[in-house]
PDB file of C-alpha atoms in Angstrom:
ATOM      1  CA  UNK A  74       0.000   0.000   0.000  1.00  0.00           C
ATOM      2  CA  UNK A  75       1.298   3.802  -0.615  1.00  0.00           C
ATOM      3  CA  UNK A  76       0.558   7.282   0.721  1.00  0.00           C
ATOM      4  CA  UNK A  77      -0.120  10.239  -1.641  1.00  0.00           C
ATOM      5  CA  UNK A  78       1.249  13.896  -1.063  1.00  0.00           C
ATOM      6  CA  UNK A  79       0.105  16.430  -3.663  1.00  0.00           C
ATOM      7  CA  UNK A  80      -0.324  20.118  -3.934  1.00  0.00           C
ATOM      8  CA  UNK A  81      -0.504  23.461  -6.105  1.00  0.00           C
ATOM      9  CA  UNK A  82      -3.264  21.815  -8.208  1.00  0.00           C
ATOM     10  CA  UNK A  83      -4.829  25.469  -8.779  1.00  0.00           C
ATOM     11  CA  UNK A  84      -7.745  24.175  -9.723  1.00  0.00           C
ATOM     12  CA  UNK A  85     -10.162  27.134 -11.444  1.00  0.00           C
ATOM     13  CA  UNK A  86     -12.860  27.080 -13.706  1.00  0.00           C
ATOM     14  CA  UNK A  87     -10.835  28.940 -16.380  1.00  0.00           C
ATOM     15  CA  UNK A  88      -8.454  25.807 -16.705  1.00  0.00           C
ATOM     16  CA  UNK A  89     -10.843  22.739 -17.597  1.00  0.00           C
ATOM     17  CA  UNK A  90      -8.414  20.936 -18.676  1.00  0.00           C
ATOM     18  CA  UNK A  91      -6.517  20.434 -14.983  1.00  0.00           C
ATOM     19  CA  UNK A  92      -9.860  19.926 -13.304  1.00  0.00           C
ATOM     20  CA  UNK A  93     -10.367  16.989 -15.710  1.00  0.00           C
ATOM     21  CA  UNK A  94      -6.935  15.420 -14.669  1.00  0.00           C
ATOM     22  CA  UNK A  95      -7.392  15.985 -10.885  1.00  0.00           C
ATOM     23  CA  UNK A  96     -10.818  14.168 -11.388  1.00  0.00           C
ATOM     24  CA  UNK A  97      -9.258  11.301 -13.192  1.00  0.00           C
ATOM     25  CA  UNK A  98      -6.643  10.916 -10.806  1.00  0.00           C
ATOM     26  CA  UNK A  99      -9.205  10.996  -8.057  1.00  0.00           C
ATOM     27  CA  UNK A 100     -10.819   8.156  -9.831  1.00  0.00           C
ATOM     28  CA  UNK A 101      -7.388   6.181 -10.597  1.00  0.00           C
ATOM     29  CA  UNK A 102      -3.819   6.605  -8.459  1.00  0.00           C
ATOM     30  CA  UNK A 103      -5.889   8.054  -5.410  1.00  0.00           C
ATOM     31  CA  UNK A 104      -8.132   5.007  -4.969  1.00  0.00           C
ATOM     32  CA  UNK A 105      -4.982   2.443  -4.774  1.00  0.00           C
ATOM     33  CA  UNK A 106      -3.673   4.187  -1.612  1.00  0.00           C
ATOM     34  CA  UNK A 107      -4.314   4.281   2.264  1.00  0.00           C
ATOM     35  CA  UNK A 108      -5.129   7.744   2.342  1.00  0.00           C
ATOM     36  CA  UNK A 109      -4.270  10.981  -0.076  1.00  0.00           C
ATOM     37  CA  UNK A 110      -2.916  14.564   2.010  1.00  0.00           C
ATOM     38  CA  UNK A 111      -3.443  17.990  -0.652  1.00  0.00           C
ATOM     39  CA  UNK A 112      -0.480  20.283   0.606  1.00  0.00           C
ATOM     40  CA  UNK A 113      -2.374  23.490   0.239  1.00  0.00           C
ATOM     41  CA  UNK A 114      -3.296  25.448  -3.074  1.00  0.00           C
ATOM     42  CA  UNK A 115      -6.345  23.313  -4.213  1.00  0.00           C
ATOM     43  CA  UNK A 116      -7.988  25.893  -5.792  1.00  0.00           C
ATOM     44  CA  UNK A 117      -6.210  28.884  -7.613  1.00  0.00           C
ATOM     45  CA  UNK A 118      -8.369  31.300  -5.635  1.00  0.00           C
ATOM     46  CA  UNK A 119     -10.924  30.530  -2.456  1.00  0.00           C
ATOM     47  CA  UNK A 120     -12.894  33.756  -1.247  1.00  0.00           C
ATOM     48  CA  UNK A 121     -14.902  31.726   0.768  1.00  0.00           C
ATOM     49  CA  UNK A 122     -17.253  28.972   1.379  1.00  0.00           C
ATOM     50  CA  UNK A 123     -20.278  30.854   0.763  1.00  0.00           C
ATOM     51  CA  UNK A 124     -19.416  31.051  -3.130  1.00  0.00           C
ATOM     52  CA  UNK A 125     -22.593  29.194  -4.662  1.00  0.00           C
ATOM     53  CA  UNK A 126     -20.654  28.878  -7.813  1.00  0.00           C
ATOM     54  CA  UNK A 127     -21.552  24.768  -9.115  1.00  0.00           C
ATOM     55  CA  UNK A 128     -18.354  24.386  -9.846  1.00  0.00           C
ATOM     56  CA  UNK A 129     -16.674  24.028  -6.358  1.00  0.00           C
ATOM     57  CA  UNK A 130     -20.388  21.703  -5.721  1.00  0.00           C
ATOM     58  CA  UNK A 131     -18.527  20.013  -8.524  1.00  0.00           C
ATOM     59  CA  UNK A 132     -14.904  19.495  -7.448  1.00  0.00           C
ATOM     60  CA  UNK A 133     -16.203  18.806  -3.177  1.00  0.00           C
ATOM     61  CA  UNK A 134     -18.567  16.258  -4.690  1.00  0.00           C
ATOM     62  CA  UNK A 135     -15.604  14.012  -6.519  1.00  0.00           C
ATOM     63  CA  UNK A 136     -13.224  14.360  -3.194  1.00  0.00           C
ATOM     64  CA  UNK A 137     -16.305  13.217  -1.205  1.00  0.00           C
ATOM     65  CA  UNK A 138     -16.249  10.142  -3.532  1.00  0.00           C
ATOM     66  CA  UNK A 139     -12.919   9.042  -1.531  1.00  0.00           C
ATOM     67  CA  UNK A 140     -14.913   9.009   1.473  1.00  0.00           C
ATOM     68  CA  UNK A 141     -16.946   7.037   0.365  1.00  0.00           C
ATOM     69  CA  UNK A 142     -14.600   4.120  -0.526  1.00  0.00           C
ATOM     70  CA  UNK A 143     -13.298   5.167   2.700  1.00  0.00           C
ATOM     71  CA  UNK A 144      -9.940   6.675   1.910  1.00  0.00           C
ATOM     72  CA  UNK A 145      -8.840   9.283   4.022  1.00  0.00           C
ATOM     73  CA  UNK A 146      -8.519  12.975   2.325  1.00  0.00           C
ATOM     74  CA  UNK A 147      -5.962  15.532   4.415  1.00  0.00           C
ATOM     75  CA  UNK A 148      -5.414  18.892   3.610  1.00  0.00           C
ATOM     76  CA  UNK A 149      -3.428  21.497   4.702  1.00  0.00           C
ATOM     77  CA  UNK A 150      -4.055  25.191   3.627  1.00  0.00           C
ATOM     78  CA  UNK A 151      -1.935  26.880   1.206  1.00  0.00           C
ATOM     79  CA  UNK A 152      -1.125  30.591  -0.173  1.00  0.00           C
ATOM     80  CA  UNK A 153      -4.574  30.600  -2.094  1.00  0.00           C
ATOM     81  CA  UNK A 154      -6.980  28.785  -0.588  1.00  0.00           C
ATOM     82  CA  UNK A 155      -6.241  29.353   3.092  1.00  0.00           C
ATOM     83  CA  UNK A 156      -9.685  30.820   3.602  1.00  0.00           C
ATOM     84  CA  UNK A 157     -11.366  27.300   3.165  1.00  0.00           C
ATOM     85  CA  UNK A 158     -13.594  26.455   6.199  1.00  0.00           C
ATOM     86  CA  UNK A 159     -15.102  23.644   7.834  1.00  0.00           C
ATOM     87  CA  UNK A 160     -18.262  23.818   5.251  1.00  0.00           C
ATOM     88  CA  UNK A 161     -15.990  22.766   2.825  1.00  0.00           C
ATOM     89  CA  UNK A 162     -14.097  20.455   4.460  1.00  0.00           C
ATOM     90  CA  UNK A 163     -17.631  18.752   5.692  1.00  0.00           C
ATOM     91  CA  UNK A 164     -18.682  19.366   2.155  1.00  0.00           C
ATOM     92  CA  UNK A 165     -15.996  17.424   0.765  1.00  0.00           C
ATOM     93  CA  UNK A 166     -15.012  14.849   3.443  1.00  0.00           C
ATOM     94  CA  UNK A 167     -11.480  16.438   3.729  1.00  0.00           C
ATOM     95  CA  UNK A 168     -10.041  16.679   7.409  1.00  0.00           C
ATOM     96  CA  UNK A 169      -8.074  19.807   8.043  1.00  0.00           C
ATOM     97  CA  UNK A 170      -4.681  19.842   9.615  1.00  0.00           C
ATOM     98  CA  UNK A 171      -2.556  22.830  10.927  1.00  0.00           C
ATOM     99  CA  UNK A 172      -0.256  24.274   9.136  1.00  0.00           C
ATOM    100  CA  UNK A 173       2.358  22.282  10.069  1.00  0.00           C
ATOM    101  CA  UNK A 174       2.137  18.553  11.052  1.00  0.00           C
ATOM    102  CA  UNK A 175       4.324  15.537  11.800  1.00  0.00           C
ATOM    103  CA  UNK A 176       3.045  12.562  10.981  1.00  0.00           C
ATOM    104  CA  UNK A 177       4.212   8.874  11.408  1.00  0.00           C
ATOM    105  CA  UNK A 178       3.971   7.340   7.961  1.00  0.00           C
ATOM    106  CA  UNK A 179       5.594   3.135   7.562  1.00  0.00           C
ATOM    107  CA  UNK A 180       9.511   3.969   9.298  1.00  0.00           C
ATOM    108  CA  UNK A 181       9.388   7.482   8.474  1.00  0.00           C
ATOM    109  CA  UNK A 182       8.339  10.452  10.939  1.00  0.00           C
ATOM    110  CA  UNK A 183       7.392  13.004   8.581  1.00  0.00           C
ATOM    111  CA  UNK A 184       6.785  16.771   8.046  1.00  0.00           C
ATOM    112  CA  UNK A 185       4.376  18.238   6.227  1.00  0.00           C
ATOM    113  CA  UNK A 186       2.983  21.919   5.498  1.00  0.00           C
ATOM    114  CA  UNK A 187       2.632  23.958   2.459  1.00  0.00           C
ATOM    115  CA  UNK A 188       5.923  25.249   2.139  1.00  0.00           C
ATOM    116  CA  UNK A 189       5.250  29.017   2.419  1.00  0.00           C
ATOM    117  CA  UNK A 190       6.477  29.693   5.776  1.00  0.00           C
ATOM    118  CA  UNK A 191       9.969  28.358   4.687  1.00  0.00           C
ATOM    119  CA  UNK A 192      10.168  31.080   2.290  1.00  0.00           C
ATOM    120  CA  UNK A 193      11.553  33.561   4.933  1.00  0.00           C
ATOM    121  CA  UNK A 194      13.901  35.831   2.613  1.00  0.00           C
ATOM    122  CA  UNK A 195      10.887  36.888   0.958  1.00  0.00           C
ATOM    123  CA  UNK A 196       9.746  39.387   4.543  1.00  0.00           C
ATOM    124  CA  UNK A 197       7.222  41.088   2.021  1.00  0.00           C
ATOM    125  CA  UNK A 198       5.664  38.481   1.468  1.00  0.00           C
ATOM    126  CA  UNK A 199       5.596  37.148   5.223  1.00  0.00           C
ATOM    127  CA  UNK A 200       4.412  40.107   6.684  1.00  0.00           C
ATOM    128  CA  UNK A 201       1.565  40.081   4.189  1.00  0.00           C
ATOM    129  CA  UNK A 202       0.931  36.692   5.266  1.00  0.00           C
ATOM    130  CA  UNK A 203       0.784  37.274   8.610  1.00  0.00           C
ATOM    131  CA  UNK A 204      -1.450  40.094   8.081  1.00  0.00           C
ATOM    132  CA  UNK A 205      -3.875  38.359   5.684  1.00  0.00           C
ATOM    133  CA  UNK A 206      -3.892  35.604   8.000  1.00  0.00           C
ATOM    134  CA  UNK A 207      -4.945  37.521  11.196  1.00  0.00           C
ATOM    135  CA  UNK A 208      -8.486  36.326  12.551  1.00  0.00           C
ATOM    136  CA  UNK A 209      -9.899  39.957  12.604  1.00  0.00           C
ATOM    137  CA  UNK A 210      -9.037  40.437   8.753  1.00  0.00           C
ATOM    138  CA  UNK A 211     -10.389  36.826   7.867  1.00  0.00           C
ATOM    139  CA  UNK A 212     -13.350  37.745   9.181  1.00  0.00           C
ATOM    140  CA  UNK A 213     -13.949  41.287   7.782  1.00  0.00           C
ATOM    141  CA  UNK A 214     -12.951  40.173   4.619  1.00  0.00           C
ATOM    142  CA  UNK A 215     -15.628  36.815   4.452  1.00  0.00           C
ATOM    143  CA  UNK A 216     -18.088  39.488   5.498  1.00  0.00           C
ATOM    144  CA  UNK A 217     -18.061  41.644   2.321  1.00  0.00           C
ATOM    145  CA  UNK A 218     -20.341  40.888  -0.239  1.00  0.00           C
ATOM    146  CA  UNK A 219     -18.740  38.253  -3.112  1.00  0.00           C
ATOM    147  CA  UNK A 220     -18.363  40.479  -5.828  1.00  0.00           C
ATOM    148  CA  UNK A 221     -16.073  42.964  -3.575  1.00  0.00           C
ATOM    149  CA  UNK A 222     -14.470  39.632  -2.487  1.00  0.00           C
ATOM    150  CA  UNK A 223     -13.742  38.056  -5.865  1.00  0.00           C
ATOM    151  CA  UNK A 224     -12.210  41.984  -7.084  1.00  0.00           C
ATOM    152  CA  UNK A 225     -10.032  42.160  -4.229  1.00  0.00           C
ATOM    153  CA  UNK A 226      -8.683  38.826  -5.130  1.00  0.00           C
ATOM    154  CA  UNK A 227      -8.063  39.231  -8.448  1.00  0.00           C
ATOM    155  CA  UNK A 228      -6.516  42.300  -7.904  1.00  0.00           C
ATOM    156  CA  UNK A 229      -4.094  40.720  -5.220  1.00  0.00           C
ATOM    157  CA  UNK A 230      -3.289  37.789  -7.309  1.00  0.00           C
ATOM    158  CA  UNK A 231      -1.978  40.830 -10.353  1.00  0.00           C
ATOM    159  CA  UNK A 232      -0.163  42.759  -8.161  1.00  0.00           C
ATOM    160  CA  UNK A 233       1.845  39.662  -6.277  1.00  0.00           C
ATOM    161  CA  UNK A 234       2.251  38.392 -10.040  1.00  0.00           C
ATOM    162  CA  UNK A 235       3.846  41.789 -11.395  1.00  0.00           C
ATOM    163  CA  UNK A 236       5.743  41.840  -7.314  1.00  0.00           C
ATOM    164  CA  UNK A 237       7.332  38.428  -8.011  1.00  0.00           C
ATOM    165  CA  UNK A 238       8.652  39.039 -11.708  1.00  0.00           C
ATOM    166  CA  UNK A 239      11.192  41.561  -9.587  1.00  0.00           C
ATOM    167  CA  UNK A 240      12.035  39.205  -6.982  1.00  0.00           C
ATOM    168  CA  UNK A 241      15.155  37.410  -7.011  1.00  0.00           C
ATOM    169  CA  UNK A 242      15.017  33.555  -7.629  1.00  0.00           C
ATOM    170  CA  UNK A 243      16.868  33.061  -4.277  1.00  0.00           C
ATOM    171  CA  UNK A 244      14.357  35.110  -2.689  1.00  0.00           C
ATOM    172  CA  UNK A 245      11.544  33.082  -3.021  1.00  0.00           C
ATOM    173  CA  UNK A 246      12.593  29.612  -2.653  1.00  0.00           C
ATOM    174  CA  UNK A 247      13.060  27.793   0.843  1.00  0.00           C
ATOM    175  CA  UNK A 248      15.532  29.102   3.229  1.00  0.00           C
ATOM    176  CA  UNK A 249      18.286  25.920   4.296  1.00  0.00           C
ATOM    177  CA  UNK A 250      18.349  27.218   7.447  1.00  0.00           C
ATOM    178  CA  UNK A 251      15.158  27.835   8.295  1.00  0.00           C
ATOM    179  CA  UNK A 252      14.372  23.869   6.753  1.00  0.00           C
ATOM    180  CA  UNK A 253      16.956  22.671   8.774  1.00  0.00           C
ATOM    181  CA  UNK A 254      15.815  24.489  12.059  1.00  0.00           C
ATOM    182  CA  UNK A 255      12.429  22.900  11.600  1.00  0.00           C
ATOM    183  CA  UNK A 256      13.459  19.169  11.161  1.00  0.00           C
ATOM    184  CA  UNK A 257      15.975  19.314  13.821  1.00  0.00           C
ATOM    185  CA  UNK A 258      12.932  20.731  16.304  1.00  0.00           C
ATOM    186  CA  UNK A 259      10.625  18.309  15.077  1.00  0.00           C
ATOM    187  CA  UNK A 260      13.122  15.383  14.720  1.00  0.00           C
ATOM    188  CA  UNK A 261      11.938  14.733  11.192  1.00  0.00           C
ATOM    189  CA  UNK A 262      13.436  12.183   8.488  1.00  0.00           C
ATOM    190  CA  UNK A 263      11.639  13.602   5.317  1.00  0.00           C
ATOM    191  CA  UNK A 264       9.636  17.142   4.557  1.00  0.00           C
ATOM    192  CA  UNK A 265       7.250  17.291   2.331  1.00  0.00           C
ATOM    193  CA  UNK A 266       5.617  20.253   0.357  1.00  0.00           C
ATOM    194  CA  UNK A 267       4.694  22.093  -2.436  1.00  0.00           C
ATOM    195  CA  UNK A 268       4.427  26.450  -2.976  1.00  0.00           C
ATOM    196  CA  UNK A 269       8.090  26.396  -5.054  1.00  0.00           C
ATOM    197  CA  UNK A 270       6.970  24.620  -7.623  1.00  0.00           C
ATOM    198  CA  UNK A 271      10.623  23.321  -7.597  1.00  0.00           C
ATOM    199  CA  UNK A 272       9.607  19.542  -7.692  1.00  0.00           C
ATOM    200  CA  UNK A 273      12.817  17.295  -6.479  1.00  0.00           C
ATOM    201  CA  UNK A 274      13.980  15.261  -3.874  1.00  0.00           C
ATOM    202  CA  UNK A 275      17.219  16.942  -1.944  1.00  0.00           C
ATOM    203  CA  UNK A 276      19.540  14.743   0.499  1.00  0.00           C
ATOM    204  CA  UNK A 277      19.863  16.616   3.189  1.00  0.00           C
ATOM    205  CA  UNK A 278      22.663  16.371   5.839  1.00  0.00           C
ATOM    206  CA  UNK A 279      21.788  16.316   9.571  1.00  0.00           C
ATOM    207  CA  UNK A 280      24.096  17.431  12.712  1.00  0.00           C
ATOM    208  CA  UNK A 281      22.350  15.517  15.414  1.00  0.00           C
ATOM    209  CA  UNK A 282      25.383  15.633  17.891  1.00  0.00           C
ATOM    210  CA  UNK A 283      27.424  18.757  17.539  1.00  0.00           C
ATOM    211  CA  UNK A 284      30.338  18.303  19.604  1.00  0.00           C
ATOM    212  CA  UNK A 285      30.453  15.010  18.299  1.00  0.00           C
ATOM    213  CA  UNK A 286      30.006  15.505  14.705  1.00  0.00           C
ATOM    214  CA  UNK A 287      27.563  13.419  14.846  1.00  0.00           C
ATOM    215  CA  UNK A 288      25.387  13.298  11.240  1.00  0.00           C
ATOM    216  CA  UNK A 289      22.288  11.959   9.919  1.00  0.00           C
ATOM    217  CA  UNK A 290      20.624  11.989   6.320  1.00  0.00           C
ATOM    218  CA  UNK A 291      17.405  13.247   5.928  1.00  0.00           C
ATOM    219  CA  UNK A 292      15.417  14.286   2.856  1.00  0.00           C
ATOM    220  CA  UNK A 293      13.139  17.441   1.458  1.00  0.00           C
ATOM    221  CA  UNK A 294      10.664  16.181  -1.361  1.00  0.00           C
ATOM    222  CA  UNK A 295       8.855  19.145  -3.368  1.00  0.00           C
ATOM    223  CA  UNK A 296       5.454  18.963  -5.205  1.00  0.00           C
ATOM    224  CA  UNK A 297       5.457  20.261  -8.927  1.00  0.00           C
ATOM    225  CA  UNK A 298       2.288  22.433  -9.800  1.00  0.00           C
ATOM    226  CA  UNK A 299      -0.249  21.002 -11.994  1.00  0.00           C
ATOM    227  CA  UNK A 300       0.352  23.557 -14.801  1.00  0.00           C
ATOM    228  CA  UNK A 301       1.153  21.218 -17.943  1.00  0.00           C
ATOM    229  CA  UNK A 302       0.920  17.520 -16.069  1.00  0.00           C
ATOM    230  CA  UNK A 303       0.294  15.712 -13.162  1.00  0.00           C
ATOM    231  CA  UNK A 304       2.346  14.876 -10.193  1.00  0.00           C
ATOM    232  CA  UNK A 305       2.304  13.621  -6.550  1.00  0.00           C
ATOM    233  CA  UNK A 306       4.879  11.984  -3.969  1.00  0.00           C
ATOM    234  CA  UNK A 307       4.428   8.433  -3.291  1.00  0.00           C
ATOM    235  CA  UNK A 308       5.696   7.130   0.323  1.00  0.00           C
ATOM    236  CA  UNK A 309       5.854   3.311   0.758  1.00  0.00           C
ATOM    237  CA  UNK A 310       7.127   0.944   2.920  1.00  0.00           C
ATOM    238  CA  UNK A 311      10.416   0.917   1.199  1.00  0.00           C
ATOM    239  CA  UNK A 312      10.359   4.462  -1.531  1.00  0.00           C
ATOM    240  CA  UNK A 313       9.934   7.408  -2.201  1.00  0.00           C
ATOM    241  CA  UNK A 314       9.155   8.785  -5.204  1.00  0.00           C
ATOM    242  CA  UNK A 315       8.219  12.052  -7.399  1.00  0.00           C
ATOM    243  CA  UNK A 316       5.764  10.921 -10.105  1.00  0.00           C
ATOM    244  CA  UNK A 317       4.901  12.381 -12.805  1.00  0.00           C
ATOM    245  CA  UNK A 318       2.187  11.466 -15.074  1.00  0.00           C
ATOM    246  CA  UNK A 319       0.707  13.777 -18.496  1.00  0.00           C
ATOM    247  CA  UNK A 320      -2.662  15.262 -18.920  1.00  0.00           C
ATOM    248  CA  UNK A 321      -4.614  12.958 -20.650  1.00  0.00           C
ATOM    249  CA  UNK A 322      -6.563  15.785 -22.440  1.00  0.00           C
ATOM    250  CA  UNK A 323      -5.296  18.729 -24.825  1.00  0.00           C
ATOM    251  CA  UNK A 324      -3.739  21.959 -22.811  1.00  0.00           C
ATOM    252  CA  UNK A 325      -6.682  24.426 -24.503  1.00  0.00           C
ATOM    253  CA  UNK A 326      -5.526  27.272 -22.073  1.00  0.00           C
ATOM    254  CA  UNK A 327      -8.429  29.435 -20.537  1.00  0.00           C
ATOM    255  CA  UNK A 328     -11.496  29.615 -22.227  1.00  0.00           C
TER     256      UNK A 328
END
């Protein structure tokens, strides 16, 4: 049996295309495993669980199907859809885990979270986290009416798009030594997550006794975004492994 991590699926109802794949694999690698954890950025955009829009009716109703056949959906919130609520979740049959959480997964004690927070170079984008993430703002902001909702999204996902172009590359990836303080204070083996969209698996080397020298290998797998394919990370008993697997429909772009 196998675990699936995956993440930065973005689904949206202007890309067809990916929502077709994430149903099919729904329907295919997801009901061969134990359980399936989504590492944040479901959805492109999430303004709230009160959007009637039949699409999200659409995308709850085939991750309630896993349910169902009584698979286990996890999900942890990312950059974009951090405002999804316990409607949803209920909606959907997807149990919701903090932002960061160690699990113990065949002989591996793992980490998993989005992968935002280990971005720490980029400050302008923390602080704005921080801030958007604030329980007063959440709840102003999921009290305006969904049209001034849905135009105050848009209009923060254009201005962190033309923000990033100027950022350096550095910047914006995971800090090492923020990664490494988390593992060591969690005594992790492997971290998972997604945000980068720098899929790989790194080696990483572990002091565990200073004076000592005293070393240990651990490893950091990324998600890929589900821009042009498919891709998870597949834990078994004895691997793991970054899979990738192609849309089985043509790319159309946005309609």
């Amino acid at each position: 049996m196998s675990t699936l991590f995956i993440g930065d699926i973005h689904l949206s109802v202007e890309y067809p295309e990916i929502t077709k794949n994430f149903f099919r694999f729904l329907k295919t690698e997801a009901t061969q495993a134990e359980s399936l954890y989504i590492l944040g950025d479901l959805f492109d955009k999430w303004i709230g669980d009160d959007d009637p829009h039949p699409f999200y009716r659409e995308v709850a109703a085939e991750l309630f199907s896993l349910k169902k056949k009584g698979i286990p959906c996890y999900f942890i919130h990312g950059n974009r859809d951090f405002l999804i609520g316990q409607y949803f979740a209920d909606e959907s049959g997807m149990i919701l885990l903090p932002e960061y959480k160690v699990i113990q997964l065949y002989d591996y004690k793992i980490g998993i979270l989005h992968g935002d927070t280990l971005c720490t170079k980029d400050t302008e984008y923390q602080i704005f986290r921080k801030i958007a993430r604030h329980r007063f703002i959440r709840r102003f902001f999921l009290c305006l009416p969904l049209s001034f909702r849905f135009y105050i999204a848009k209009k923060l996902r254009l201005q962190s798009g033309e923000k990033n172009k100027k950022k350096v590359e550095e910047i914006m990836d995971v800090d090492p030594q923020s990664l490494r303080d988390l593992m060591s204070c969690h005594d992790v083996d492997l971290i998972i997550h997604g945000h980068t969209h720098r899929p790989a698996i790194h080696n990483i080397e572990m002091i565990v006794t200073p004076l000592l020298s005293s070393k240990k290998i651990a490893w950091r797998a990324v998600l890929s975004a589900w821009h042009n394919e498919g891709s998870m990370i597949k834990v078994t008993f004895d691997a793991l492994e970054l899979i990738f697997f192609p849309f089985l429909v043509p790319d159309f772009g946005k309609i």
